[in-house]
Amino acid sequence: MQKKTHIKKGDLVKVLSGVARGKQGRVLEVDRERMRALVEGLNMQKKHSKPTTATPQGGIVEKEGPIHISNLMLVDPKSGEPTRVGRKVEGDALVRYSKRTGEVIK
């Protein structure tokens, strides 16, 4: 069963806890099964790669590691502050809105 999340790919989020606390970044990918997200430029991890045709040198590659969704909070597009997210029906579509300003997100 896939759970609902308060963030989506492309959202600007702020990290609430952990090593990257207080930093902001765009969500690259959301894994709803594991409840984790990849945030651009945050939680960087080093991965050793063997030489391939694409990378003949091989070496150490840095890539983003997953962060649990409970440690992320959506940044309000209007005020630039972190906000909680609500859902409401507008017309015949379910939309997300900022609990801080009441503005619809995307």
PDB file of N, CA and C in Angstrom:
ATOM      1  N   MET A   1       0.836  -1.188   0.000  1.00  0.00           N
ATOM      2  CA  MET A   1       0.000   0.000   0.000  1.00  0.00           C
ATOM      3  C   MET A   1       0.878   1.248   0.000  1.00  0.00           C
ATOM      4  N   GLN A   2       0.579   2.167  -0.902  1.00  0.00           N
ATOM      5  CA  GLN A   2       1.349   3.399  -0.975  1.00  0.00           C
ATOM      6  C   GLN A   2       0.663   4.467  -0.147  1.00  0.00           C
ATOM      7  N   LYS A   3       1.449   5.136   0.702  1.00  0.00           N
ATOM      8  CA  LYS A   3       0.904   6.138   1.600  1.00  0.00           C
ATOM      9  C   LYS A   3       0.899   7.501   0.938  1.00  0.00           C
ATOM     10  N   LYS A   4       0.012   8.391   1.407  1.00  0.00           N
ATOM     11  CA  LYS A   4      -0.020   9.754   0.906  1.00  0.00           C
ATOM     12  C   LYS A   4       1.118  10.543   1.543  1.00  0.00           C
ATOM     13  N   THR A   5       1.669  11.467   0.785  1.00  0.00           N
ATOM     14  CA  THR A   5       2.759  12.299   1.282  1.00  0.00           C
ATOM     15  C   THR A   5       2.386  13.765   1.139  1.00  0.00           C
ATOM     16  N   HIS A   6       3.020  14.609   1.935  1.00  0.00           N
ATOM     17  CA  HIS A   6       2.742  16.029   1.866  1.00  0.00           C
ATOM     18  C   HIS A   6       3.681  16.752   0.907  1.00  0.00           C
ATOM     19  N   ILE A   7       4.631  16.036   0.315  1.00  0.00           N
ATOM     20  CA  ILE A   7       5.531  16.646  -0.660  1.00  0.00           C
ATOM     21  C   ILE A   7       5.503  15.871  -1.959  1.00  0.00           C
ATOM     22  N   LYS A   8       5.858  16.562  -3.044  1.00  0.00           N
ATOM     23  CA  LYS A   8       5.918  15.951  -4.368  1.00  0.00           C
ATOM     24  C   LYS A   8       7.241  16.316  -5.023  1.00  0.00           C
ATOM     25  N   LYS A   9       7.536  15.649  -6.114  1.00  0.00           N
ATOM     26  CA  LYS A   9       8.721  15.940  -6.901  1.00  0.00           C
ATOM     27  C   LYS A   9       8.647  17.394  -7.388  1.00  0.00           C
ATOM     28  N   GLY A  10       9.747  18.125  -7.232  1.00  0.00           N
ATOM     29  CA  GLY A  10       9.790  19.514  -7.683  1.00  0.00           C
ATOM     30  C   GLY A  10       9.499  20.544  -6.602  1.00  0.00           C
ATOM     31  N   ASP A  11       9.006  20.105  -5.439  1.00  0.00           N
ATOM     32  CA  ASP A  11       8.710  21.021  -4.329  1.00  0.00           C
ATOM     33  C   ASP A  11      10.002  21.541  -3.696  1.00  0.00           C
ATOM     34  N   LEU A  12       9.936  22.755  -3.167  1.00  0.00           N
ATOM     35  CA  LEU A  12      11.028  23.313  -2.388  1.00  0.00           C
ATOM     36  C   LEU A  12      10.758  22.961  -0.933  1.00  0.00           C
ATOM     37  N   VAL A  13      11.714  22.268  -0.292  1.00  0.00           N
ATOM     38  CA  VAL A  13      11.515  21.811   1.085  1.00  0.00           C
ATOM     39  C   VAL A  13      12.650  22.282   1.986  1.00  0.00           C
ATOM     40  N   LYS A  14      12.375  22.325   3.289  1.00  0.00           N
ATOM     41  CA  LYS A  14      13.367  22.660   4.305  1.00  0.00           C
ATOM     42  C   LYS A  14      13.549  21.437   5.193  1.00  0.00           C
ATOM     43  N   VAL A  15      14.791  21.141   5.564  1.00  0.00           N
ATOM     44  CA  VAL A  15      15.094  19.985   6.409  1.00  0.00           C
ATOM     45  C   VAL A  15      14.926  20.392   7.869  1.00  0.00           C
ATOM     46  N   LEU A  16      14.144  19.603   8.621  1.00  0.00           N
ATOM     47  CA  LEU A  16      13.837  19.912  10.012  1.00  0.00           C
ATOM     48  C   LEU A  16      14.845  19.335  10.992  1.00  0.00           C
ATOM     49  N   SER A  17      15.416  18.176  10.674  1.00  0.00           N
ATOM     50  CA  SER A  17      16.369  17.561  11.600  1.00  0.00           C
ATOM     51  C   SER A  17      17.398  16.746  10.833  1.00  0.00           C
ATOM     52  N   GLY A  18      18.494  16.469  11.505  1.00  0.00           N
ATOM     53  CA  GLY A  18      19.574  15.705  10.898  1.00  0.00           C
ATOM     54  C   GLY A  18      20.764  16.595  10.607  1.00  0.00           C
ATOM     55  N   VAL A  19      21.723  16.074   9.869  1.00  0.00           N
ATOM     56  CA  VAL A  19      22.954  16.792   9.563  1.00  0.00           C
ATOM     57  C   VAL A  19      22.678  18.039   8.722  1.00  0.00           C
ATOM     58  N   ALA A  20      21.706  17.962   7.816  1.00  0.00           N
ATOM     59  CA  ALA A  20      21.400  19.071   6.902  1.00  0.00           C
ATOM     60  C   ALA A  20      20.310  19.990   7.459  1.00  0.00           C
ATOM     61  N   ARG A  21      20.108  20.002   8.771  1.00  0.00           N
ATOM     62  CA  ARG A  21      19.035  20.794   9.381  1.00  0.00           C
ATOM     63  C   ARG A  21      19.129  22.271   8.980  1.00  0.00           C
ATOM     64  N   GLY A  22      17.981  22.825   8.572  1.00  0.00           N
ATOM     65  CA  GLY A  22      17.902  24.231   8.211  1.00  0.00           C
ATOM     66  C   GLY A  22      18.168  24.522   6.745  1.00  0.00           C
ATOM     67  N   LYS A  23      18.679  23.546   6.001  1.00  0.00           N
ATOM     68  CA  LYS A  23      18.982  23.759   4.587  1.00  0.00           C
ATOM     69  C   LYS A  23      17.742  23.520   3.727  1.00  0.00           C
ATOM     70  N   GLN A  24      17.730  24.136   2.556  1.00  0.00           N
ATOM     71  CA  GLN A  24      16.609  23.997   1.625  1.00  0.00           C
ATOM     72  C   GLN A  24      17.089  23.394   0.319  1.00  0.00           C
ATOM     73  N   GLY A  25      16.172  22.744  -0.383  1.00  0.00           N
ATOM     74  CA  GLY A  25      16.488  22.179  -1.682  1.00  0.00           C
ATOM     75  C   GLY A  25      15.244  21.693  -2.384  1.00  0.00           C
ATOM     76  N   ARG A  26      15.372  21.411  -3.674  1.00  0.00           N
ATOM     77  CA  ARG A  26      14.264  20.889  -4.490  1.00  0.00           C
ATOM     78  C   ARG A  26      14.222  19.368  -4.386  1.00  0.00           C
ATOM     79  N   VAL A  27      13.025  18.820  -4.348  1.00  0.00           N
ATOM     80  CA  VAL A  27      12.835  17.368  -4.280  1.00  0.00           C
ATOM     81  C   VAL A  27      13.041  16.794  -5.676  1.00  0.00           C
ATOM     82  N   LEU A  28      13.968  15.834  -5.791  1.00  0.00           N
ATOM     83  CA  LEU A  28      14.254  15.192  -7.071  1.00  0.00           C
ATOM     84  C   LEU A  28      13.387  13.955  -7.289  1.00  0.00           C
ATOM     85  N   GLU A  29      13.099  13.244  -6.182  1.00  0.00           N
ATOM     86  CA  GLU A  29      12.377  11.969  -6.288  1.00  0.00           C
ATOM     87  C   GLU A  29      11.756  11.648  -4.935  1.00  0.00           C
ATOM     88  N   VAL A  30      10.566  11.030  -4.954  1.00  0.00           N
ATOM     89  CA  VAL A  30       9.905  10.610  -3.717  1.00  0.00           C
ATOM     90  C   VAL A  30       9.638   9.115  -3.798  1.00  0.00           C
ATOM     91  N   ASP A  31      10.104   8.376  -2.782  1.00  0.00           N
ATOM     92  CA  ASP A  31       9.845   6.943  -2.683  1.00  0.00           C
ATOM     93  C   ASP A  31       8.740   6.753  -1.650  1.00  0.00           C
ATOM     94  N   ARG A  32       7.492   6.610  -2.114  1.00  0.00           N
ATOM     95  CA  ARG A  32       6.351   6.547  -1.202  1.00  0.00           C
ATOM     96  C   ARG A  32       6.298   5.233  -0.438  1.00  0.00           C
ATOM     97  N   GLU A  33       6.911   4.201  -0.964  1.00  0.00           N
ATOM     98  CA  GLU A  33       6.914   2.913  -0.267  1.00  0.00           C
ATOM     99  C   GLU A  33       7.803   2.956   0.970  1.00  0.00           C
ATOM    100  N   ARG A  34       8.976   3.587   0.841  1.00  0.00           N
ATOM    101  CA  ARG A  34       9.911   3.704   1.966  1.00  0.00           C
ATOM    102  C   ARG A  34       9.769   5.026   2.711  1.00  0.00           C
ATOM    103  N   MET A  35       8.875   5.911   2.230  1.00  0.00           N
ATOM    104  CA  MET A  35       8.621   7.231   2.831  1.00  0.00           C
ATOM    105  C   MET A  35       9.904   8.066   2.910  1.00  0.00           C
ATOM    106  N   ARG A  36      10.643   8.112   1.817  1.00  0.00           N
ATOM    107  CA  ARG A  36      11.888   8.870   1.752  1.00  0.00           C
ATOM    108  C   ARG A  36      11.919   9.711   0.481  1.00  0.00           C
ATOM    109  N   ALA A  37      12.721  10.776   0.507  1.00  0.00           N
ATOM    110  CA  ALA A  37      12.837  11.658  -0.651  1.00  0.00           C
ATOM    111  C   ALA A  37      14.295  12.006  -0.892  1.00  0.00           C
ATOM    112  N   LEU A  38      14.639  12.228  -2.163  1.00  0.00           N
ATOM    113  CA  LEU A  38      15.963  12.717  -2.533  1.00  0.00           C
ATOM    114  C   LEU A  38      15.847  14.217  -2.723  1.00  0.00           C
ATOM    115  N   VAL A  39      16.670  14.985  -2.003  1.00  0.00           N
ATOM    116  CA  VAL A  39      16.643  16.441  -2.093  1.00  0.00           C
ATOM    117  C   VAL A  39      17.945  16.905  -2.723  1.00  0.00           C
ATOM    118  N   GLU A  40      17.832  17.774  -3.720  1.00  0.00           N
ATOM    119  CA  GLU A  40      18.973  18.237  -4.500  1.00  0.00           C
ATOM    120  C   GLU A  40      20.042  18.895  -3.620  1.00  0.00           C
ATOM    121  N   GLY A  41      21.244  18.336  -3.661  1.00  0.00           N
ATOM    122  CA  GLY A  41      22.384  18.907  -2.952  1.00  0.00           C
ATOM    123  C   GLY A  41      22.460  18.608  -1.470  1.00  0.00           C
ATOM    124  N   LEU A  42      21.548  17.809  -0.937  1.00  0.00           N
ATOM    125  CA  LEU A  42      21.539  17.510   0.495  1.00  0.00           C
ATOM    126  C   LEU A  42      21.785  16.025   0.745  1.00  0.00           C
ATOM    127  N   ASN A  43      22.362  15.706   1.914  1.00  0.00           N
ATOM    128  CA  ASN A  43      22.671  14.341   2.322  1.00  0.00           C
ATOM    129  C   ASN A  43      23.534  13.632   1.272  1.00  0.00           C
ATOM    130  N   MET A  44      24.618  14.311   0.868  1.00  0.00           N
ATOM    131  CA  MET A  44      25.484  13.779  -0.181  1.00  0.00           C
ATOM    132  C   MET A  44      26.267  12.571   0.342  1.00  0.00           C
ATOM    133  N   GLN A  45      26.317  11.517  -0.486  1.00  0.00           N
ATOM    134  CA  GLN A  45      27.027  10.299  -0.137  1.00  0.00           C
ATOM    135  C   GLN A  45      28.010   9.967  -1.248  1.00  0.00           C
ATOM    136  N   LYS A  46      29.151   9.389  -0.865  1.00  0.00           N
ATOM    137  CA  LYS A  46      30.167   9.019  -1.849  1.00  0.00           C
ATOM    138  C   LYS A  46      29.981   7.559  -2.232  1.00  0.00           C
ATOM    139  N   LYS A  47      30.056   7.292  -3.546  1.00  0.00           N
ATOM    140  CA  LYS A  47      29.900   5.933  -4.045  1.00  0.00           C
ATOM    141  C   LYS A  47      31.098   5.627  -4.932  1.00  0.00           C
ATOM    142  N   HIS A  48      31.746   4.514  -4.658  1.00  0.00           N
ATOM    143  CA  HIS A  48      32.893   4.108  -5.468  1.00  0.00           C
ATOM    144  C   HIS A  48      32.389   3.383  -6.703  1.00  0.00           C
ATOM    145  N   SER A  49      32.870   3.805  -7.891  1.00  0.00           N
ATOM    146  CA  SER A  49      32.410   3.174  -9.129  1.00  0.00           C
ATOM    147  C   SER A  49      33.596   2.600  -9.898  1.00  0.00           C
ATOM    148  N   LYS A  50      33.362   1.441 -10.494  1.00  0.00           N
ATOM    149  CA  LYS A  50      34.385   0.787 -11.304  1.00  0.00           C
ATOM    150  C   LYS A  50      34.460   1.492 -12.660  1.00  0.00           C
ATOM    151  N   PRO A  51      35.595   1.378 -13.342  1.00  0.00           N
ATOM    152  CA  PRO A  51      35.681   1.959 -14.688  1.00  0.00           C
ATOM    153  C   PRO A  51      34.708   1.271 -15.648  1.00  0.00           C
ATOM    154  N   THR A  52      33.972   2.072 -16.409  1.00  0.00           N
ATOM    155  CA  THR A  52      33.051   1.556 -17.429  1.00  0.00           C
ATOM    156  C   THR A  52      33.320   2.310 -18.729  1.00  0.00           C
ATOM    157  N   THR A  53      32.581   1.982 -19.764  1.00  0.00           N
ATOM    158  CA  THR A  53      32.752   2.706 -21.030  1.00  0.00           C
ATOM    159  C   THR A  53      32.304   4.159 -20.884  1.00  0.00           C
ATOM    160  N   ALA A  54      31.294   4.396 -20.064  1.00  0.00           N
ATOM    161  CA  ALA A  54      30.813   5.766 -19.834  1.00  0.00           C
ATOM    162  C   ALA A  54      31.822   6.565 -19.010  1.00  0.00           C
ATOM    163  N   THR A  55      32.382   5.941 -17.969  1.00  0.00           N
ATOM    164  CA  THR A  55      33.394   6.603 -17.124  1.00  0.00           C
ATOM    165  C   THR A  55      34.641   5.730 -17.106  1.00  0.00           C
ATOM    166  N   PRO A  56      35.549   5.909 -18.092  1.00  0.00           N
ATOM    167  CA  PRO A  56      36.722   5.032 -18.181  1.00  0.00           C
ATOM    168  C   PRO A  56      37.669   5.172 -16.982  1.00  0.00           C
ATOM    169  N   GLN A  57      37.636   6.309 -16.307  1.00  0.00           N
ATOM    170  CA  GLN A  57      38.509   6.534 -15.160  1.00  0.00           C
ATOM    171  C   GLN A  57      37.979   5.834 -13.908  1.00  0.00           C
ATOM    172  N   GLY A  58      36.639   5.727 -13.790  1.00  0.00           N
ATOM    173  CA  GLY A  58      36.058   5.189 -12.559  1.00  0.00           C
ATOM    174  C   GLY A  58      36.179   6.232 -11.464  1.00  0.00           C
ATOM    175  N   GLY A  59      36.296   5.829 -10.207  1.00  0.00           N
ATOM    176  CA  GLY A  59      36.540   6.769  -9.129  1.00  0.00           C
ATOM    177  C   GLY A  59      35.386   6.898  -8.168  1.00  0.00           C
ATOM    178  N   ILE A  60      35.357   8.033  -7.463  1.00  0.00           N
ATOM    179  CA  ILE A  60      34.354   8.270  -6.425  1.00  0.00           C
ATOM    180  C   ILE A  60      33.325   9.269  -6.935  1.00  0.00           C
ATOM    181  N   VAL A  61      32.060   8.881  -6.886  1.00  0.00           N
ATOM    182  CA  VAL A  61      30.966   9.724  -7.353  1.00  0.00           C
ATOM    183  C   VAL A  61      30.139  10.153  -6.145  1.00  0.00           C
ATOM    184  N   GLU A  62      29.791  11.444  -6.088  1.00  0.00           N
ATOM    185  CA  GLU A  62      28.931  11.931  -5.007  1.00  0.00           C
ATOM    186  C   GLU A  62      27.506  12.024  -5.513  1.00  0.00           C
ATOM    187  N   LYS A  63      26.561  11.485  -4.734  1.00  0.00           N
ATOM    188  CA  LYS A  63      25.152  11.573  -5.113  1.00  0.00           C
ATOM    189  C   LYS A  63      24.305  11.783  -3.863  1.00  0.00           C
ATOM    190  N   GLU A  64      23.066  12.255  -4.076  1.00  0.00           N
ATOM    191  CA  GLU A  64      22.169  12.523  -2.961  1.00  0.00           C
ATOM    192  C   GLU A  64      21.687  11.227  -2.328  1.00  0.00           C
ATOM    193  N   GLY A  65      21.582  11.244  -1.003  1.00  0.00           N
ATOM    194  CA  GLY A  65      21.031  10.112  -0.270  1.00  0.00           C
ATOM    195  C   GLY A  65      19.607  10.435   0.160  1.00  0.00           C
ATOM    196  N   PRO A  66      18.805   9.421   0.459  1.00  0.00           N
ATOM    197  CA  PRO A  66      17.414   9.661   0.837  1.00  0.00           C
ATOM    198  C   PRO A  66      17.281  10.257   2.242  1.00  0.00           C
ATOM    199  N   ILE A  67      16.265  11.106   2.409  1.00  0.00           N
ATOM    200  CA  ILE A  67      15.924  11.707   3.702  1.00  0.00           C
ATOM    201  C   ILE A  67      14.485  11.324   4.002  1.00  0.00           C
ATOM    202  N   HIS A  68      14.196  10.925   5.237  1.00  0.00           N
ATOM    203  CA  HIS A  68      12.836  10.539   5.596  1.00  0.00           C
ATOM    204  C   HIS A  68      11.909  11.739   5.479  1.00  0.00           C
ATOM    205  N   ILE A  69      10.698  11.497   4.965  1.00  0.00           N
ATOM    206  CA  ILE A  69       9.742  12.567   4.687  1.00  0.00           C
ATOM    207  C   ILE A  69       9.326  13.315   5.950  1.00  0.00           C
ATOM    208  N   SER A  70       9.350  12.649   7.103  1.00  0.00           N
ATOM    209  CA  SER A  70       8.968  13.313   8.348  1.00  0.00           C
ATOM    210  C   SER A  70       9.973  14.397   8.738  1.00  0.00           C
ATOM    211  N   ASN A  71      11.171  14.365   8.166  1.00  0.00           N
ATOM    212  CA  ASN A  71      12.186  15.373   8.455  1.00  0.00           C
ATOM    213  C   ASN A  71      12.177  16.521   7.455  1.00  0.00           C
ATOM    214  N   LEU A  72      11.196  16.545   6.551  1.00  0.00           N
ATOM    215  CA  LEU A  72      11.096  17.591   5.535  1.00  0.00           C
ATOM    216  C   LEU A  72       9.801  18.374   5.710  1.00  0.00           C
ATOM    217  N   MET A  73       9.855  19.677   5.428  1.00  0.00           N
ATOM    218  CA  MET A  73       8.664  20.509   5.481  1.00  0.00           C
ATOM    219  C   MET A  73       8.637  21.394   4.242  1.00  0.00           C
ATOM    220  N   LEU A  74       7.482  21.487   3.622  1.00  0.00           N
ATOM    221  CA  LEU A  74       7.309  22.271   2.409  1.00  0.00           C
ATOM    222  C   LEU A  74       7.505  23.751   2.707  1.00  0.00           C
ATOM    223  N   VAL A  75       8.179  24.463   1.790  1.00  0.00           N
ATOM    224  CA  VAL A  75       8.379  25.904   1.936  1.00  0.00           C
ATOM    225  C   VAL A  75       7.236  26.609   1.204  1.00  0.00           C
ATOM    226  N   ASP A  76       6.563  27.520   1.910  1.00  0.00           N
ATOM    227  CA  ASP A  76       5.434  28.273   1.362  1.00  0.00           C
ATOM    228  C   ASP A  76       5.921  29.138   0.200  1.00  0.00           C
ATOM    229  N   PRO A  77       5.304  29.008  -0.991  1.00  0.00           N
ATOM    230  CA  PRO A  77       5.769  29.793  -2.139  1.00  0.00           C
ATOM    231  C   PRO A  77       5.565  31.306  -1.962  1.00  0.00           C
ATOM    232  N   LYS A  78       4.605  31.704  -1.143  1.00  0.00           N
ATOM    233  CA  LYS A  78       4.312  33.132  -0.964  1.00  0.00           C
ATOM    234  C   LYS A  78       5.234  33.777   0.067  1.00  0.00           C
ATOM    235  N   SER A  79       5.347  33.175   1.256  1.00  0.00           N
ATOM    236  CA  SER A  79       6.114  33.797   2.343  1.00  0.00           C
ATOM    237  C   SER A  79       7.560  33.308   2.429  1.00  0.00           C
ATOM    238  N   GLY A  80       7.872  32.147   1.835  1.00  0.00           N
ATOM    239  CA  GLY A  80       9.225  31.599   1.917  1.00  0.00           C
ATOM    240  C   GLY A  80       9.524  30.905   3.232  1.00  0.00           C
ATOM    241  N   GLU A  81       8.507  30.727   4.076  1.00  0.00           N
ATOM    242  CA  GLU A  81       8.652  30.062   5.373  1.00  0.00           C
ATOM    243  C   GLU A  81       8.134  28.627   5.276  1.00  0.00           C
ATOM    244  N   PRO A  82       8.628  27.709   6.126  1.00  0.00           N
ATOM    245  CA  PRO A  82       8.086  26.344   6.136  1.00  0.00           C
ATOM    246  C   PRO A  82       6.625  26.348   6.573  1.00  0.00           C
ATOM    247  N   THR A  83       5.841  25.465   5.979  1.00  0.00           N
ATOM    248  CA  THR A  83       4.415  25.425   6.284  1.00  0.00           C
ATOM    249  C   THR A  83       3.895  24.000   6.281  1.00  0.00           C
ATOM    250  N   ARG A  84       2.815  23.795   7.025  1.00  0.00           N
ATOM    251  CA  ARG A  84       2.127  22.515   6.946  1.00  0.00           C
ATOM    252  C   ARG A  84       1.249  22.526   5.703  1.00  0.00           C
ATOM    253  N   VAL A  85       0.883  21.342   5.236  1.00  0.00           N
ATOM    254  CA  VAL A  85       0.129  21.216   3.997  1.00  0.00           C
ATOM    255  C   VAL A  85      -1.228  20.607   4.289  1.00  0.00           C
ATOM    256  N   GLY A  86      -2.272  21.185   3.692  1.00  0.00           N
ATOM    257  CA  GLY A  86      -3.616  20.639   3.800  1.00  0.00           C
ATOM    258  C   GLY A  86      -4.120  20.275   2.418  1.00  0.00           C
ATOM    259  N   ARG A  87      -5.197  19.519   2.377  1.00  0.00           N
ATOM    260  CA  ARG A  87      -5.829  19.160   1.104  1.00  0.00           C
ATOM    261  C   ARG A  87      -7.278  19.600   1.145  1.00  0.00           C
ATOM    262  N   LYS A  88      -7.770  20.131   0.014  1.00  0.00           N
ATOM    263  CA  LYS A  88      -9.177  20.494  -0.082  1.00  0.00           C
ATOM    264  C   LYS A  88      -9.631  20.314  -1.520  1.00  0.00           C
ATOM    265  N   VAL A  89     -10.939  20.194  -1.696  1.00  0.00           N
ATOM    266  CA  VAL A  89     -11.510  20.010  -3.022  1.00  0.00           C
ATOM    267  C   VAL A  89     -11.860  21.380  -3.588  1.00  0.00           C
ATOM    268  N   GLU A  90     -11.311  21.663  -4.779  1.00  0.00           N
ATOM    269  CA  GLU A  90     -11.645  22.888  -5.503  1.00  0.00           C
ATOM    270  C   GLU A  90     -12.179  22.474  -6.857  1.00  0.00           C
ATOM    271  N   GLY A  91     -13.451  22.782  -7.100  1.00  0.00           N
ATOM    272  CA  GLY A  91     -14.085  22.301  -8.322  1.00  0.00           C
ATOM    273  C   GLY A  91     -14.277  20.801  -8.198  1.00  0.00           C
ATOM    274  N   ASP A  92     -13.600  20.054  -9.061  1.00  0.00           N
ATOM    275  CA  ASP A  92     -13.671  18.588  -8.960  1.00  0.00           C
ATOM    276  C   ASP A  92     -12.282  17.993  -8.727  1.00  0.00           C
ATOM    277  N   ALA A  93     -11.314  18.852  -8.362  1.00  0.00           N
ATOM    278  CA  ALA A  93      -9.941  18.376  -8.142  1.00  0.00           C
ATOM    279  C   ALA A  93      -9.534  18.571  -6.687  1.00  0.00           C
ATOM    280  N   LEU A  94      -8.712  17.647  -6.196  1.00  0.00           N
ATOM    281  CA  LEU A  94      -8.158  17.746  -4.854  1.00  0.00           C
ATOM    282  C   LEU A  94      -6.834  18.518  -4.956  1.00  0.00           C
ATOM    283  N   VAL A  95      -6.728  19.645  -4.244  1.00  0.00           N
ATOM    284  CA  VAL A  95      -5.528  20.474  -4.329  1.00  0.00           C
ATOM    285  C   VAL A  95      -4.864  20.592  -2.964  1.00  0.00           C
ATOM    286  N   ARG A  96      -3.559  20.852  -2.982  1.00  0.00           N
ATOM    287  CA  ARG A  96      -2.825  21.089  -1.743  1.00  0.00           C
ATOM    288  C   ARG A  96      -2.813  22.590  -1.471  1.00  0.00           C
ATOM    289  N   TYR A  97      -2.875  22.956  -0.183  1.00  0.00           N
ATOM    290  CA  TYR A  97      -2.799  24.368   0.160  1.00  0.00           C
ATOM    291  C   TYR A  97      -1.926  24.562   1.383  1.00  0.00           C
ATOM    292  N   SER A  98      -1.379  25.763   1.509  1.00  0.00           N
ATOM    293  CA  SER A  98      -0.516  26.113   2.633  1.00  0.00           C
ATOM    294  C   SER A  98      -1.370  26.464   3.829  1.00  0.00           C
ATOM    295  N   LYS A  99      -1.103  25.828   4.967  1.00  0.00           N
ATOM    296  CA  LYS A  99      -1.858  26.131   6.182  1.00  0.00           C
ATOM    297  C   LYS A  99      -1.446  27.492   6.747  1.00  0.00           C
ATOM    298  N   ARG A 100      -0.269  27.982   6.382  1.00  0.00           N
ATOM    299  CA  ARG A 100       0.228  29.269   6.883  1.00  0.00           C
ATOM    300  C   ARG A 100      -0.500  30.438   6.217  1.00  0.00           C
ATOM    301  N   THR A 101      -0.601  30.402   4.867  1.00  0.00           N
ATOM    302  CA  THR A 101      -1.212  31.522   4.146  1.00  0.00           C
ATOM    303  C   THR A 101      -2.547  31.168   3.509  1.00  0.00           C
ATOM    304  N   GLY A 102      -2.863  29.882   3.416  1.00  0.00           N
ATOM    305  CA  GLY A 102      -4.105  29.455   2.776  1.00  0.00           C
ATOM    306  C   GLY A 102      -4.044  29.423   1.271  1.00  0.00           C
ATOM    307  N   GLU A 103      -2.871  29.715   0.704  1.00  0.00           N
ATOM    308  CA  GLU A 103      -2.715  29.752  -0.751  1.00  0.00           C
ATOM    309  C   GLU A 103      -2.565  28.343  -1.319  1.00  0.00           C
ATOM    310  N   VAL A 104      -3.161  28.123  -2.500  1.00  0.00           N
ATOM    311  CA  VAL A 104      -3.065  26.818  -3.179  1.00  0.00           C
ATOM    312  C   VAL A 104      -1.659  26.653  -3.708  1.00  0.00           C
ATOM    313  N   ILE A 105      -1.096  25.456  -3.515  1.00  0.00           N
ATOM    314  CA  ILE A 105       0.255  25.134  -3.983  1.00  0.00           C
ATOM    315  C   ILE A 105       0.154  24.471  -5.347  1.00  0.00           C
ATOM    316  N   LYS A 106       0.748  25.116  -6.358  1.00  0.00           N
ATOM    317  CA  LYS A 106       0.733  24.672  -7.759  1.00  0.00           C
ATOM    318  C   LYS A 106      -0.660  24.467  -8.237  1.00  0.00           C
TER     319      LYS A 106
END
